[in-house]
mmCIF file of C-alpha atoms in Angstrom:
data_model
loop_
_atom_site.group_PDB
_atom_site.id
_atom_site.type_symbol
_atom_site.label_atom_id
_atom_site.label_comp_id
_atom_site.label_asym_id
_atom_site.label_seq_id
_atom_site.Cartn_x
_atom_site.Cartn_y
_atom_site.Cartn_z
ATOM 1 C CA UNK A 1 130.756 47.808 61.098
ATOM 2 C CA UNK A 2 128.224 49.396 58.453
ATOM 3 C CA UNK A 3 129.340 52.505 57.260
ATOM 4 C CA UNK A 4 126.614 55.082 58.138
ATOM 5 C CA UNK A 5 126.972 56.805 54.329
ATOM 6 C CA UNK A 6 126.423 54.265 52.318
ATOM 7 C CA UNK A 7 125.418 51.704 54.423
ATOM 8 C CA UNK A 8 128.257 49.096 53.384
ATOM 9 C CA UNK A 9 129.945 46.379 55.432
ATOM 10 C CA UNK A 10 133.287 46.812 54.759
ATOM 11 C CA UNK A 11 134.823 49.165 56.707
ATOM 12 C CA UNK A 12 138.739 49.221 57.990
ATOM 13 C CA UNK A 13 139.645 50.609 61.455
ATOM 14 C CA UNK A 14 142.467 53.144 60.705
ATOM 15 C CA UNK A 15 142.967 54.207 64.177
ATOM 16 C CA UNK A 16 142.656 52.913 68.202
ATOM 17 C CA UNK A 17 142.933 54.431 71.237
ATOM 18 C CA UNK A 18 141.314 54.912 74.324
ATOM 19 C CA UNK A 19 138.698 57.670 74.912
ATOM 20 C CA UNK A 20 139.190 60.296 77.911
ATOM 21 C CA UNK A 21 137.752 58.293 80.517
ATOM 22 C CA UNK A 22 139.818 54.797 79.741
ATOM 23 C CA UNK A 23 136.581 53.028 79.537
ATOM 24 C CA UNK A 24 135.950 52.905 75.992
ATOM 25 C CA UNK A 25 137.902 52.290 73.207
ATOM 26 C CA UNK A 26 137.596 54.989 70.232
ATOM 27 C CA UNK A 27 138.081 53.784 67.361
ATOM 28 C CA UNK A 28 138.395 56.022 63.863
ATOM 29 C CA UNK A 29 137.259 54.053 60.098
ATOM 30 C CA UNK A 30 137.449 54.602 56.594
ATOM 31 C CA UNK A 31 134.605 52.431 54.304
ATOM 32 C CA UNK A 32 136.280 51.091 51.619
ATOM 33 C CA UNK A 33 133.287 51.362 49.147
ATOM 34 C CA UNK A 34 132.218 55.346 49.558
ATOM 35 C CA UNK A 35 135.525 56.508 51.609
ATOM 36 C CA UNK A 36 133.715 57.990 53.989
ATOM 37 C CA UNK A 37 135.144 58.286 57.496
ATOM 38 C CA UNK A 38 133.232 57.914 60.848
ATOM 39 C CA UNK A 39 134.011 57.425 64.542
ATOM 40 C CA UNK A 40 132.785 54.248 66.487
ATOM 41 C CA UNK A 41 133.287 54.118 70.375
ATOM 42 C CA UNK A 42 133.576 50.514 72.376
ATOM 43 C CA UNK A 43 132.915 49.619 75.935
ATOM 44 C CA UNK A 44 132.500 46.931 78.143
ATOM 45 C CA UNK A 45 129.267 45.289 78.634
ATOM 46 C CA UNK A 46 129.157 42.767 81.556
ATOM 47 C CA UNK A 47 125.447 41.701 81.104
ATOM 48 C CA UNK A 48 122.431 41.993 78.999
ATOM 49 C CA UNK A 49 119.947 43.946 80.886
ATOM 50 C CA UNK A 50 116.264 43.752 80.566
ATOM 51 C CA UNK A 51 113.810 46.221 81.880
ATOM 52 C CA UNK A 52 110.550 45.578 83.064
ATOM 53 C CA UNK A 53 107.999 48.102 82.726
ATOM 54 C CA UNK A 54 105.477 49.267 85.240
ATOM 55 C CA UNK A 55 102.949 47.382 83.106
ATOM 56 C CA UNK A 56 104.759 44.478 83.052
ATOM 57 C CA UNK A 57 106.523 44.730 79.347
ATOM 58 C CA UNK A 58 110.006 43.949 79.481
ATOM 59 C CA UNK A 59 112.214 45.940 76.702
ATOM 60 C CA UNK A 60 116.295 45.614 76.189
ATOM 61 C CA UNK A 61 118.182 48.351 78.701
ATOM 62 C CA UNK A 62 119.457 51.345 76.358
ATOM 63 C CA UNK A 63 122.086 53.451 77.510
ATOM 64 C CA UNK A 64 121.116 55.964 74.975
ATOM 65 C CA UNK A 65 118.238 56.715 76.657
ATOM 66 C CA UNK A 66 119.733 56.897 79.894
ATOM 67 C CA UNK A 67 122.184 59.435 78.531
ATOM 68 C CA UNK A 68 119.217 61.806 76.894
ATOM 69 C CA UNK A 69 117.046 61.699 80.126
ATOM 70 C CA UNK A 70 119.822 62.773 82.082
ATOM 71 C CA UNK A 71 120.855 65.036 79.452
ATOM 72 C CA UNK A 72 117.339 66.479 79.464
ATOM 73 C CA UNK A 73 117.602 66.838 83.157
ATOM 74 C CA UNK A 74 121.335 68.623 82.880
ATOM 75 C CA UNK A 75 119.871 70.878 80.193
ATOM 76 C CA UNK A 76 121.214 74.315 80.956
ATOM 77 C CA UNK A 77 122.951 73.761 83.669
ATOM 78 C CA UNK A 78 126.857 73.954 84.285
ATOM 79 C CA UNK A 79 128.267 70.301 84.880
ATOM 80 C CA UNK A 80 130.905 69.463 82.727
ATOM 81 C CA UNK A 81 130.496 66.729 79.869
ATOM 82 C CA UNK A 82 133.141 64.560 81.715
ATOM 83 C CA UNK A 83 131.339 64.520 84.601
ATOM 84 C CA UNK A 84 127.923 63.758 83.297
ATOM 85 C CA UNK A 85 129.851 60.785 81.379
ATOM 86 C CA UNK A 86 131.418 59.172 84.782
ATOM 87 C CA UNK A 87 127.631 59.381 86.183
ATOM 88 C CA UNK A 88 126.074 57.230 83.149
ATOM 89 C CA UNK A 89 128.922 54.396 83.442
ATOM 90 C CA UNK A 90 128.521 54.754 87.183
ATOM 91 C CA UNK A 91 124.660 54.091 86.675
ATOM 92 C CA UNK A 92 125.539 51.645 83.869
ATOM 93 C CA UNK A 93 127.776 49.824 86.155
ATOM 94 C CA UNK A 94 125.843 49.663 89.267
ATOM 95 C CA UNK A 95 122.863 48.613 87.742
ATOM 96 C CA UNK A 96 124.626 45.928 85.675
ATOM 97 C CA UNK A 97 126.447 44.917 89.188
ATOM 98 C CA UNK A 98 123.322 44.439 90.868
ATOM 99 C CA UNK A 99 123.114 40.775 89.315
ATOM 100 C CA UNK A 100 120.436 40.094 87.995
ATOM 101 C CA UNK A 101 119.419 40.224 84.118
ATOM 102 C CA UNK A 102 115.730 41.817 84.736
ATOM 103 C CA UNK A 103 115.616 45.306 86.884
ATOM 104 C CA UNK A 104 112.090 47.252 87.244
ATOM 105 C CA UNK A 105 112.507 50.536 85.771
ATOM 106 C CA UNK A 106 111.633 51.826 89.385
ATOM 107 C CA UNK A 107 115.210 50.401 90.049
ATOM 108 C CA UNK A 108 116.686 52.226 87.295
ATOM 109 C CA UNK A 109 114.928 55.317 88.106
ATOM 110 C CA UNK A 110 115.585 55.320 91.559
ATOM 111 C CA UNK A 111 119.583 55.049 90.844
ATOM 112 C CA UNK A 112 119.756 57.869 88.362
ATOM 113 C CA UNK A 113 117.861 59.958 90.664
ATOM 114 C CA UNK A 114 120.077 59.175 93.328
ATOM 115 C CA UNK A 115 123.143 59.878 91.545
ATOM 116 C CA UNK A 116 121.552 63.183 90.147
ATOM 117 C CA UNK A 117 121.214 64.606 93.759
ATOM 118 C CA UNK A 118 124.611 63.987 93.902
ATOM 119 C CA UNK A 119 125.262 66.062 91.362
ATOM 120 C CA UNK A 120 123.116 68.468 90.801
ATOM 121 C CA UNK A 121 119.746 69.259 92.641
ATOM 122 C CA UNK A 122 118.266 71.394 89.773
ATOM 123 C CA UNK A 123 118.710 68.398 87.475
ATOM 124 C CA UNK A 124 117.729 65.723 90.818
ATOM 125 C CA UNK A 125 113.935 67.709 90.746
ATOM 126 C CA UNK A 126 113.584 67.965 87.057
ATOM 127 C CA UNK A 127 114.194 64.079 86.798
ATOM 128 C CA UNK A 128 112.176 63.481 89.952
ATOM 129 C CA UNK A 129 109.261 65.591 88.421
ATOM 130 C CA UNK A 130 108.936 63.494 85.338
ATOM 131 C CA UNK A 131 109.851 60.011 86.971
ATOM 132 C CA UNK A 132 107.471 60.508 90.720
ATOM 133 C CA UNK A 133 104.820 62.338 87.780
ATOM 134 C CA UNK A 134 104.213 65.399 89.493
ATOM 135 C CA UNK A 135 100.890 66.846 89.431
ATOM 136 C CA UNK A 136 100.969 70.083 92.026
ATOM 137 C CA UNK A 137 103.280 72.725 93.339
ATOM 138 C CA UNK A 138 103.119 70.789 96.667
ATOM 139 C CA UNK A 139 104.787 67.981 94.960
ATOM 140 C CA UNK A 140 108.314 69.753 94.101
ATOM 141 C CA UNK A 141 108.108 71.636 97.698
ATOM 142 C CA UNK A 142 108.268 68.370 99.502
ATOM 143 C CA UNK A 143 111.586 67.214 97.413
ATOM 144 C CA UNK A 144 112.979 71.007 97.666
ATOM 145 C CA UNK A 145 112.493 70.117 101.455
ATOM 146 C CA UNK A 146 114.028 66.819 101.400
ATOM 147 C CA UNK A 147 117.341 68.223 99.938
ATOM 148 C CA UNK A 148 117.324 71.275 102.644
ATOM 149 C CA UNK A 149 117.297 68.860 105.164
ATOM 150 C CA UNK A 150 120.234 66.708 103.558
ATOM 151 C CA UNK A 151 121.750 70.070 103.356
ATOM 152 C CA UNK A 152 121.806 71.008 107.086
ATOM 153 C CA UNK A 153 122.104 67.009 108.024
ATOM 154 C CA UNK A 154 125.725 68.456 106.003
ATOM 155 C CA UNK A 155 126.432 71.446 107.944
#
Protein backbone atom coordinates (compact mmCIF):
# COMPACT_ATOMS: atom_id res chain seq x y z
CA UNK A 1 0.00 0.00 0.00
CA UNK A 2 1.60 3.56 -0.85
CA UNK A 3 1.85 5.60 2.00
CA UNK A 4 -0.18 8.79 1.27
CA UNK A 5 2.86 11.15 2.92
CA UNK A 6 5.50 10.30 1.15
CA UNK A 7 4.23 8.28 -1.36
CA UNK A 8 6.45 5.06 -0.54
CA UNK A 9 5.65 1.37 -0.99
CA UNK A 10 6.60 -0.03 2.00
CA UNK A 11 4.22 0.13 4.45
CA UNK A 12 3.54 -2.55 7.51
CA UNK A 13 -0.03 -3.25 8.74
CA UNK A 14 0.23 -2.78 12.57
CA UNK A 15 -3.29 -3.48 13.29
CA UNK A 16 -6.68 -5.63 11.91
CA UNK A 17 -9.97 -5.72 12.76
CA UNK A 18 -13.24 -5.48 11.47
CA UNK A 19 -15.05 -2.13 10.96
CA UNK A 20 -18.65 -1.51 12.64
CA UNK A 21 -20.62 -3.04 10.07
CA UNK A 22 -18.47 -6.55 9.72
CA UNK A 23 -18.15 -5.89 6.10
CA UNK A 24 -14.88 -4.40 5.84
CA UNK A 25 -11.81 -5.03 7.29
CA UNK A 26 -9.95 -1.85 8.91
CA UNK A 27 -6.80 -2.03 8.84
CA UNK A 28 -4.22 0.63 10.73
CA UNK A 29 -0.22 1.14 9.00
CA UNK A 30 2.91 2.64 9.79
CA UNK A 31 5.37 3.49 6.43
CA UNK A 32 8.55 2.45 7.22
CA UNK A 33 10.36 5.24 5.21
CA UNK A 34 8.52 8.66 6.68
CA UNK A 35 6.68 6.88 9.83
CA UNK A 36 3.72 8.21 9.05
CA UNK A 37 0.54 6.38 10.05
CA UNK A 38 -2.73 6.07 8.00
CA UNK A 39 -5.92 3.99 8.00
CA UNK A 40 -6.87 1.70 4.96
CA UNK A 41 -10.39 -0.02 4.93
CA UNK A 42 -11.04 -3.53 2.85
CA UNK A 43 -14.17 -5.02 1.47
CA UNK A 44 -15.41 -7.52 -0.66
CA UNK A 45 -15.77 -7.01 -4.26
CA UNK A 46 -17.69 -9.80 -6.11
CA UNK A 47 -17.43 -8.26 -9.67
CA UNK A 48 -15.98 -5.57 -11.72
CA UNK A 49 -18.72 -3.33 -12.72
CA UNK A 50 -18.86 -1.21 -15.75
CA UNK A 51 -21.24 1.59 -16.37
CA UNK A 52 -22.58 2.61 -19.47
CA UNK A 53 -23.44 6.07 -19.98
CA UNK A 54 -26.52 7.54 -21.54
CA UNK A 55 -24.26 8.36 -24.48
CA UNK A 56 -23.01 5.19 -24.75
CA UNK A 57 -19.38 5.62 -22.86
CA UNK A 58 -18.77 2.96 -20.55
CA UNK A 59 -16.53 4.09 -17.35
CA UNK A 60 -15.38 1.65 -14.23
CA UNK A 61 -18.36 1.69 -11.32
CA UNK A 62 -16.98 3.96 -8.32
CA UNK A 63 -18.38 3.58 -5.07
CA UNK A 64 -16.97 6.86 -4.13
CA UNK A 65 -19.18 8.52 -6.13
CA UNK A 66 -22.06 6.67 -5.12
CA UNK A 67 -21.28 7.57 -1.53
CA UNK A 68 -20.94 11.61 -2.35
CA UNK A 69 -24.22 11.69 -4.45
CA UNK A 70 -26.02 10.18 -1.76
CA UNK A 71 -24.16 12.15 0.64
CA UNK A 72 -25.13 15.26 -1.32
CA UNK A 73 -28.66 14.10 -1.23
CA UNK A 74 -28.47 13.33 2.84
CA UNK A 75 -26.90 16.77 3.25
CA UNK A 76 -28.55 18.25 6.30
CA UNK A 77 -30.67 15.90 7.11
CA UNK A 78 -30.77 13.55 10.30
CA UNK A 79 -29.94 9.83 9.21
CA UNK A 80 -27.29 8.41 11.01
CA UNK A 81 -23.78 7.62 9.32
CA UNK A 82 -24.43 3.85 9.99
CA UNK A 83 -27.36 3.88 8.26
CA UNK A 84 -26.36 5.76 5.19
CA UNK A 85 -23.33 3.11 5.15
CA UNK A 86 -25.77 -0.16 5.14
CA UNK A 87 -27.67 1.72 2.10
CA UNK A 88 -24.34 2.09 -0.14
CA UNK A 89 -23.30 -1.76 0.43
CA UNK A 90 -26.97 -2.54 -0.02
CA UNK A 91 -26.81 -0.60 -3.45
CA UNK A 92 -23.26 -1.95 -3.95
CA UNK A 93 -24.49 -5.38 -3.44
CA UNK A 94 -27.62 -5.44 -5.37
CA UNK A 95 -26.26 -3.95 -8.24
CA UNK A 96 -23.20 -6.25 -8.23
CA UNK A 97 -25.91 -9.26 -7.69
CA UNK A 98 -27.75 -8.36 -10.63
CA UNK A 99 -25.13 -10.40 -12.83
CA UNK A 100 -24.04 -8.89 -15.25
CA UNK A 101 -20.60 -6.87 -15.64
CA UNK A 102 -22.20 -3.75 -17.70
CA UNK A 103 -25.37 -1.86 -15.92
CA UNK A 104 -26.83 1.51 -17.62
CA UNK A 105 -26.47 4.19 -15.20
CA UNK A 106 -30.39 4.40 -15.46
CA UNK A 107 -30.05 1.04 -13.51
CA UNK A 108 -27.87 2.47 -11.00
CA UNK A 109 -29.88 5.49 -10.64
CA UNK A 110 -33.02 3.92 -10.43
CA UNK A 111 -31.71 1.63 -7.32
CA UNK A 112 -30.29 4.46 -5.29
CA UNK A 113 -33.39 6.31 -5.77
CA UNK A 114 -35.32 3.53 -4.70
CA UNK A 115 -33.46 2.87 -1.67
CA UNK A 116 -33.46 6.71 -0.86
CA UNK A 117 -37.34 6.71 -0.61
CA UNK A 118 -36.81 4.22 1.73
CA UNK A 119 -35.02 6.24 3.71
CA UNK A 120 -35.58 9.46 3.47
CA UNK A 121 -38.02 11.37 1.07
CA UNK A 122 -36.25 14.79 1.41
CA UNK A 123 -33.06 13.12 0.20
CA UNK A 124 -35.44 10.58 -2.47
CA UNK A 125 -36.54 14.28 -4.33
CA UNK A 126 -33.23 15.94 -4.12
CA UNK A 127 -31.63 12.81 -5.92
CA UNK A 128 -34.66 12.47 -8.17
CA UNK A 129 -34.32 16.25 -9.11
CA UNK A 130 -30.80 15.95 -10.34
CA UNK A 131 -31.06 12.30 -11.82
CA UNK A 132 -35.05 12.76 -13.77
CA UNK A 133 -33.27 16.67 -14.54
CA UNK A 134 -35.95 18.68 -13.36
CA UNK A 135 -36.83 21.71 -15.16
CA UNK A 136 -40.30 23.15 -13.41
CA UNK A 137 -42.08 23.30 -10.11
CA UNK A 138 -44.58 20.82 -11.69
CA UNK A 139 -41.83 18.37 -11.86
CA UNK A 140 -41.12 17.91 -7.91
CA UNK A 141 -45.13 18.18 -7.29
CA UNK A 142 -45.73 15.06 -9.26
CA UNK A 143 -42.94 12.99 -7.10
CA UNK A 144 -44.22 14.88 -3.76
CA UNK A 145 -47.54 13.21 -5.02
CA UNK A 146 -46.20 9.91 -5.74
CA UNK A 147 -44.84 9.51 -2.12
CA UNK A 148 -48.37 10.83 -0.57
CA UNK A 149 -49.94 8.21 -2.25
CA UNK A 150 -47.33 5.46 -1.03
CA UNK A 151 -48.03 7.12 2.19
CA UNK A 152 -51.82 6.50 2.46
CA UNK A 153 -51.34 3.06 0.24
CA UNK A 154 -49.43 2.70 4.18
CA UNK A 155 -52.13 3.82 6.34
Amino acid sequence: MRCPFCGSLETQVKDSRPADDHTTIRRRRVCDACGGRFTTFERVQLRELTVVKRSGRRVPFDRDKLARSVSVALRKRDVMPERVDRLINGIVSQLESMGETEISSEQVGETIMGALKNLDHVAYVRFASVYRNFNEASDFGAIVDELKEKDEGKR
